[in-house]
mmCIF file of C-alpha atoms in Angstrom:
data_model
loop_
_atom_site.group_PDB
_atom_site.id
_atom_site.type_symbol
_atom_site.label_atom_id
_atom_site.label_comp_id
_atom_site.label_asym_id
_atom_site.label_seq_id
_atom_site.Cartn_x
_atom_site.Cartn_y
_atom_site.Cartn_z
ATOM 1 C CA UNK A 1 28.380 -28.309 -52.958
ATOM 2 C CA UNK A 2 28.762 -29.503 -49.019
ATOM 3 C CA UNK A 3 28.967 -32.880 -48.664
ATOM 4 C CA UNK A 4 28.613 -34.970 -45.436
ATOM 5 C CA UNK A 5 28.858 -39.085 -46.375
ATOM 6 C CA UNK A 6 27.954 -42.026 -44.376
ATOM 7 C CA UNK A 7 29.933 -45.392 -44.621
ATOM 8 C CA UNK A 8 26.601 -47.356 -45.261
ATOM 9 C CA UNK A 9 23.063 -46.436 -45.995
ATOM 10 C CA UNK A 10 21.859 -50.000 -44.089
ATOM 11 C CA UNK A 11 24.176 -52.452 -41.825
ATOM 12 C CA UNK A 12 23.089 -55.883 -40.056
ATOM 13 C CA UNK A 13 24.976 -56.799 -37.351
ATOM 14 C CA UNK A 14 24.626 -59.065 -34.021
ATOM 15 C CA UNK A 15 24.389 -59.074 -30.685
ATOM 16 C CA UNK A 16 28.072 -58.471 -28.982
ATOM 17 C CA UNK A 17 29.397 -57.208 -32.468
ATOM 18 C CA UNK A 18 31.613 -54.119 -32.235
ATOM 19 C CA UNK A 19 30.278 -51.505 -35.165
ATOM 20 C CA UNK A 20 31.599 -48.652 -36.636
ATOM 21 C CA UNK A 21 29.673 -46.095 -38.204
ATOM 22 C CA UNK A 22 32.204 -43.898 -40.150
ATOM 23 C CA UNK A 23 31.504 -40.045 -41.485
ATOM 24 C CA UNK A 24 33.897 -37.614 -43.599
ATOM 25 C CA UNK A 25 32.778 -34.036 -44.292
ATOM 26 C CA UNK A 26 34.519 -32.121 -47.183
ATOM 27 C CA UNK A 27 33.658 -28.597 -45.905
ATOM 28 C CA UNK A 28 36.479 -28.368 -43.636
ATOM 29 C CA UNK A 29 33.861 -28.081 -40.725
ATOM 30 C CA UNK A 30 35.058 -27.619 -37.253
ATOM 31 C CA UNK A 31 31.907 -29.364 -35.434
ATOM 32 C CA UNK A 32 31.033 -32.576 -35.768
ATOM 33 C CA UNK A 33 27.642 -34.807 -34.228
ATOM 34 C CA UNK A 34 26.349 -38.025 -33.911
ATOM 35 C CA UNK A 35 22.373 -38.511 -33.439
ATOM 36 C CA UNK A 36 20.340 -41.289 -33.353
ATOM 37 C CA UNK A 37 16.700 -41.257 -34.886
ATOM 38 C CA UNK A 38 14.039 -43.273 -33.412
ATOM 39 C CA UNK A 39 10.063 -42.919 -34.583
ATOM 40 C CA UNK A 40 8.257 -40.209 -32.285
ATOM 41 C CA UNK A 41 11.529 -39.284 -29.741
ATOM 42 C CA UNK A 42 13.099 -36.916 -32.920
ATOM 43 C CA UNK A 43 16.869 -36.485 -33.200
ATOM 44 C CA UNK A 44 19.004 -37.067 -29.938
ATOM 45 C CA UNK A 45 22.562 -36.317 -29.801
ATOM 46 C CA UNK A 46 24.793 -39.012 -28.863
ATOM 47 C CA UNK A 47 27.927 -37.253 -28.931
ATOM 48 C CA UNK A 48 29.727 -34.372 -30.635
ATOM 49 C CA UNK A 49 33.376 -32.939 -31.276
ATOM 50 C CA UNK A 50 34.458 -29.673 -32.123
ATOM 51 C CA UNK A 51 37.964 -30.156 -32.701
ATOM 52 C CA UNK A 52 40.208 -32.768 -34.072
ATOM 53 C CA UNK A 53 40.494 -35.649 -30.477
ATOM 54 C CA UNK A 54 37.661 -33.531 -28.643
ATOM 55 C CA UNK A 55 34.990 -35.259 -28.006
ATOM 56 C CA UNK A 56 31.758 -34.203 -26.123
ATOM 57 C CA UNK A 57 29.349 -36.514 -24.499
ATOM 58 C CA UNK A 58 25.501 -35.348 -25.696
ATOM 59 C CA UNK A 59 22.223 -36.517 -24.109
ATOM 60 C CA UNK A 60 22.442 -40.300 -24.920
ATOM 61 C CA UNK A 61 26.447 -41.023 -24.776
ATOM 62 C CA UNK A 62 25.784 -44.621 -23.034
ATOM 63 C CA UNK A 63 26.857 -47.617 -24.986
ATOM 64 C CA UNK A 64 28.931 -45.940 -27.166
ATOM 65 C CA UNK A 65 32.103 -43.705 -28.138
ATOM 66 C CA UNK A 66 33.798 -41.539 -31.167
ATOM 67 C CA UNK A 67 36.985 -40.858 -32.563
ATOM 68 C CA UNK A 68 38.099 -37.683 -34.470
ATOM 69 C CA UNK A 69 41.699 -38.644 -35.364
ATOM 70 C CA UNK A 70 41.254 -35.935 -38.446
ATOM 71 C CA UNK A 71 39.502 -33.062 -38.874
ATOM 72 C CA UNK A 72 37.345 -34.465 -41.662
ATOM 73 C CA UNK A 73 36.214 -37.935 -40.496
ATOM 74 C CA UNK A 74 34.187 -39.066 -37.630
ATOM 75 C CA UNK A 75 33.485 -42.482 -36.127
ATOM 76 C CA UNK A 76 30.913 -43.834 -33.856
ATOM 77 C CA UNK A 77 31.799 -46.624 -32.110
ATOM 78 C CA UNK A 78 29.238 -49.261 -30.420
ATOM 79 C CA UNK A 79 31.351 -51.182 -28.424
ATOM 80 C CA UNK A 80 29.033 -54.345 -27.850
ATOM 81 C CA UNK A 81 25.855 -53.592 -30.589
ATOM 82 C CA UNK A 82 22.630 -54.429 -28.432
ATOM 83 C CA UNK A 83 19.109 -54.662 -29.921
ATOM 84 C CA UNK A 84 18.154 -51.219 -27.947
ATOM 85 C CA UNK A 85 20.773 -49.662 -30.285
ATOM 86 C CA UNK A 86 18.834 -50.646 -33.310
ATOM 87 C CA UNK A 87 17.474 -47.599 -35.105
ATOM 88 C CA UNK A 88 18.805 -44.653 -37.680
ATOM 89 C CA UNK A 89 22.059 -42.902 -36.908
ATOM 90 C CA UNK A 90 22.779 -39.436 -38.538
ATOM 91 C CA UNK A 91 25.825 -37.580 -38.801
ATOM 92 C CA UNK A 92 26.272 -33.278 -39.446
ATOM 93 C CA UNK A 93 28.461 -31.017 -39.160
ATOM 94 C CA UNK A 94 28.864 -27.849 -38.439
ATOM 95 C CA UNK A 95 31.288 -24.813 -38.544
ATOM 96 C CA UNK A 96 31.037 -21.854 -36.516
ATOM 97 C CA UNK A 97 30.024 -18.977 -38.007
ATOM 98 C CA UNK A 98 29.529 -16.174 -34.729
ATOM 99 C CA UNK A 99 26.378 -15.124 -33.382
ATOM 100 C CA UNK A 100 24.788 -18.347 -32.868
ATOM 101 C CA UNK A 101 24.416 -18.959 -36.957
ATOM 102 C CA UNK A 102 25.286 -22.969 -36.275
ATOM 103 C CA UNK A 103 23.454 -24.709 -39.404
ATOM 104 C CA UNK A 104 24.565 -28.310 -39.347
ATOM 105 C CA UNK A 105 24.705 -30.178 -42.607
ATOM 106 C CA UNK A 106 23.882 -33.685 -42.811
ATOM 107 C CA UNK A 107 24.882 -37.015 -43.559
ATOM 108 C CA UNK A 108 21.865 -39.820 -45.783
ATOM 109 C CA UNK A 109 21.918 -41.749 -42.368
ATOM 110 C CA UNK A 110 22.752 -45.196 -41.214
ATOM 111 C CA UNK A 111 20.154 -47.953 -40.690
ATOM 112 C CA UNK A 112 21.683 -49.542 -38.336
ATOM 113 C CA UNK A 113 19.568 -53.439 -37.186
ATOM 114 C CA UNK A 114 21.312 -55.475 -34.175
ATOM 115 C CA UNK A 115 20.400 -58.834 -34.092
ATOM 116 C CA UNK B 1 2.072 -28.111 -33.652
ATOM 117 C CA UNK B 2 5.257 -29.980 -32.409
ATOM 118 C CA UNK B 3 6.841 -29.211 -28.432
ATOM 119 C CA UNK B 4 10.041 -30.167 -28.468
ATOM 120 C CA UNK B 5 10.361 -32.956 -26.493
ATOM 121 C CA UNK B 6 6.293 -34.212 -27.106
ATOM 122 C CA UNK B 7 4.489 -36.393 -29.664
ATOM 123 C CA UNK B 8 4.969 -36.012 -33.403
ATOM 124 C CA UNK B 9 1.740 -34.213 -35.141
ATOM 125 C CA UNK B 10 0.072 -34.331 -38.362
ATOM 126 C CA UNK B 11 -0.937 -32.082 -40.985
ATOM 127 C CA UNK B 12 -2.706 -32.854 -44.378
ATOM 128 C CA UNK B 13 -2.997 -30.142 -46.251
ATOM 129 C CA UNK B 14 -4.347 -29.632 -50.285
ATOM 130 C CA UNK B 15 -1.767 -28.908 -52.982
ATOM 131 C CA UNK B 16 -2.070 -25.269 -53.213
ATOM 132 C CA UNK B 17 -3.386 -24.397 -49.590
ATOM 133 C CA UNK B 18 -0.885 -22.688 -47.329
ATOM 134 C CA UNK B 19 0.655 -24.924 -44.665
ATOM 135 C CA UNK B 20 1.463 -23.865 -40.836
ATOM 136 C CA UNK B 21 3.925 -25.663 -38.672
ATOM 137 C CA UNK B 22 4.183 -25.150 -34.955
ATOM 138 C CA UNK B 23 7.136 -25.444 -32.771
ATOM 139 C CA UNK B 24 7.128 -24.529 -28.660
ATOM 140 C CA UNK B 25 10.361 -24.189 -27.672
ATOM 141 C CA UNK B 26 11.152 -24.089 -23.937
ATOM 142 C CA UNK B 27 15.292 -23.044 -23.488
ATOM 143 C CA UNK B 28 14.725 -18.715 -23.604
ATOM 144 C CA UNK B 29 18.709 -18.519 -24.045
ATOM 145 C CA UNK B 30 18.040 -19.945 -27.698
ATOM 146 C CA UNK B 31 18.672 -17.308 -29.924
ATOM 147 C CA UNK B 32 19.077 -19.409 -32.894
ATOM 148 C CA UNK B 33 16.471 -21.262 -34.707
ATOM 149 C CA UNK B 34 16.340 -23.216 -37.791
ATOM 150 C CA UNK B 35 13.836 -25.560 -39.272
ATOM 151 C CA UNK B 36 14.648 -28.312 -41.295
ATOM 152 C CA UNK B 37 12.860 -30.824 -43.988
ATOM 153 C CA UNK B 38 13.710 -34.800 -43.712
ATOM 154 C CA UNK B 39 12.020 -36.856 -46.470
ATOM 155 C CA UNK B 40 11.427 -40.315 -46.147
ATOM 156 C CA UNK B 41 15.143 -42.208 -46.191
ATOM 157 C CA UNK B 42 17.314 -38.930 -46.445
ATOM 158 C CA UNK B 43 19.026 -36.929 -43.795
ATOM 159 C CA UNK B 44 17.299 -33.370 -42.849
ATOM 160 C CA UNK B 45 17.930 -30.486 -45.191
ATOM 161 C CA UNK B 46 17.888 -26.957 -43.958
ATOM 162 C CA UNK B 47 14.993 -25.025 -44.881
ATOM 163 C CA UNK B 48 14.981 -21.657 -43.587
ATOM 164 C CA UNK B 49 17.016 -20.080 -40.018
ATOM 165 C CA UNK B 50 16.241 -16.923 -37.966
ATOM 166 C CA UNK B 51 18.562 -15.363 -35.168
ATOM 167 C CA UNK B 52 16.658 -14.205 -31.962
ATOM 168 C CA UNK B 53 16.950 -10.347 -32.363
ATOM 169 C CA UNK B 54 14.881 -10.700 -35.732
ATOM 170 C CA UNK B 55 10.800 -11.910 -35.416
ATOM 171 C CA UNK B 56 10.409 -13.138 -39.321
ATOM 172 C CA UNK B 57 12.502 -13.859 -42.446
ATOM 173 C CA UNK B 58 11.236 -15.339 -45.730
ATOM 174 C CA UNK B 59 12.839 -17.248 -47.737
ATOM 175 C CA UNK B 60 11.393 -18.740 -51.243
ATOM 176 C CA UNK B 61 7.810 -19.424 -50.484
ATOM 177 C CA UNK B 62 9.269 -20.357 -46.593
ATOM 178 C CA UNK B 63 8.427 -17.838 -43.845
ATOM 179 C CA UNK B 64 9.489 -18.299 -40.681
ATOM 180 C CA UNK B 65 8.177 -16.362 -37.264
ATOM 181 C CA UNK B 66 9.417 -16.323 -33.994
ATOM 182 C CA UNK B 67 8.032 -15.186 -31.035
ATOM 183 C CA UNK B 68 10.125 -14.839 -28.185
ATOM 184 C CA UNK B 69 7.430 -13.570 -25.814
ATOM 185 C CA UNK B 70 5.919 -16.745 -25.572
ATOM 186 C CA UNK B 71 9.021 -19.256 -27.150
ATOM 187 C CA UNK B 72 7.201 -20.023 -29.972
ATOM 188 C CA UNK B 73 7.919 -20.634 -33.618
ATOM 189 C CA UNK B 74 6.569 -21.047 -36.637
ATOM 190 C CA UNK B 75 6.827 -22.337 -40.386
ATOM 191 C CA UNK B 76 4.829 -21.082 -43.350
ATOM 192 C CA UNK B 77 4.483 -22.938 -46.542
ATOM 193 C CA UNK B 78 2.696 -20.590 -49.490
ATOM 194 C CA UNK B 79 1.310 -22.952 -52.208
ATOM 195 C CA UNK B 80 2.395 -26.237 -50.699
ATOM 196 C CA UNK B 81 3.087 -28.683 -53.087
ATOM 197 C CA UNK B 82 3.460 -32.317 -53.380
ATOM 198 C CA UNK B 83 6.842 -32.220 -52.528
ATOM 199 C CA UNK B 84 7.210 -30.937 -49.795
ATOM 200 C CA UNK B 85 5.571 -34.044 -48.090
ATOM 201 C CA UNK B 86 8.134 -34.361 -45.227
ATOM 202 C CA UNK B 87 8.664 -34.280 -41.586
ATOM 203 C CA UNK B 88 9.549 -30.894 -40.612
ATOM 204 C CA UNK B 89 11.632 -30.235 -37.303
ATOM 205 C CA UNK B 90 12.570 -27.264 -35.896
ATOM 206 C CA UNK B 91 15.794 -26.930 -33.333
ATOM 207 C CA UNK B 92 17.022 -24.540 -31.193
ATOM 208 C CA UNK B 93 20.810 -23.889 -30.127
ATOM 209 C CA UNK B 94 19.583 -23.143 -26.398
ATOM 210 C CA UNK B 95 22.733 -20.021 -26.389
ATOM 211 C CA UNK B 96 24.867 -23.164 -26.443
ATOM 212 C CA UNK B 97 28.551 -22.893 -28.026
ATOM 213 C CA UNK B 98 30.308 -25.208 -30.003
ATOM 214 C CA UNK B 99 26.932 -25.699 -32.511
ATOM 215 C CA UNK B 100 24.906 -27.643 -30.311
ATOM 216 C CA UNK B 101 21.118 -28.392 -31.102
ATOM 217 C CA UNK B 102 17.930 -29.131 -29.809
ATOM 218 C CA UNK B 103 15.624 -30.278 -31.896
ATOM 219 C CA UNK B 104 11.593 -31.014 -31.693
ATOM 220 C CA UNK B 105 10.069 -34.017 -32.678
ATOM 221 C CA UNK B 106 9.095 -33.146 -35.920
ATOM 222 C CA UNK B 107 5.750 -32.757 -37.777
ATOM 223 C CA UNK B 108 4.165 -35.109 -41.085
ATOM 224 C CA UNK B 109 3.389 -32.637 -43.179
ATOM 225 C CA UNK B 110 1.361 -34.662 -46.031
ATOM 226 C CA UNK B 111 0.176 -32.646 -49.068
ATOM 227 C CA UNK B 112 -2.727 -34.398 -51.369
ATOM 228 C CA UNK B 113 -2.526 -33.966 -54.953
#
């Protein structure tokens, strides 16, 4: 059964804190994504990789960067956690299949609250 | 129905009464589509996909329809049940490589005992 895991279901942090949202696939998926989820704007993509150290900025990259040191793990990274970055952040993955057949699988999510 | 990119609908429906979803999409290089189901403190599940040269494909009491002519798509619940109280979202992968999506707002779907 695919599995995509989030470090933590819910995390509190502070102003000026540096947080790390981690997420490990075990399907040996190529494709990676980051998304936040906010009431009424839907899933936006914050960034996205689709090899191990690419990276892709999506539509809402600002405030934040990833890692992909290995093929099954991906990190968000908010530099300097402000209260506009307070909402739920979901990771999938993906792995391409030809003709456009890109289902991405995804993590529980992360509530993420900034102080 | 839901636009992606606009406000996020409603629909209360009966157990047992069909349910129709509504997406508009707006990128005509899409030729993927898939809808998904995201209950209250889970990540989206896949429901149901459809490739672009295909205009419906039914799954286990899931139908999806796509109409390219006007970029519009659809979701068909037969016999919705109590369960399948969710937000539904469809997304598009706008001809886009590497997996990217696009996905709608979403739609409550809310189904009364």
């Amino acid at each position: 059964d695919v599995k995509v895991t989030q470090s933590s279901r819910y995390l509190v942090k502070r102003t000026g804190e540096k947080v790390f949202l981690e997420c490990v696939q075990d399907m040996d998926h190529e494709n990676m994504f980051w998304y936040r989820q906010d009431p009424g704007l839907g899933l936006r993509l914050i960034y996205f990789s689709y090899d191990v150290k690419m990276k892709e900025k999506g539509d809402i990259p600002e405030g934040y960067s990833v890692s992909r040191e290995k093929k099954e793990r991906f990190s968000l990274i908010l530099e300097s956690a402000s209260t506009n970055q307070t909402s739920m952040y979901l990771c999938a993955s993906s792995s391409p299949q030809g003709e456009g057949l890109d289902e991405q699988f995804f993590g529980p999510g992360t509530r993420l609250t900034v102080l | 129905g839901e636009s992606v990119g606009l406000h996020l609908p409603t629909l209360s429906v009966q157990e047992g009464d069909n349910s129709i979803i509504n997406c508009a999409y707006s990128n005509s290089a899409s030729d993927y589509f898939i809808w998904y189901k995201q209950e209250s403190g889970k990540g989206p599940q896949f429901i149901i996909d459809i490739r672009s040269n295909m205009d419906k494909r039914q799954g286990q009491r899931v139908t999806v329809l796509l109409n390219k002519t006007v970029k519009h798509l659809s979701l068909q619940i037969a016999a919705t049940q109590p369960g399948d109280s969710a937000v539904y979202f469809c997304a598009e992968n706008g001809g886009t490589s590497y997996g990217k999506l696009t996905f709608g707002q979403g739609t409550i779907l809310t189904v009364h005992p």
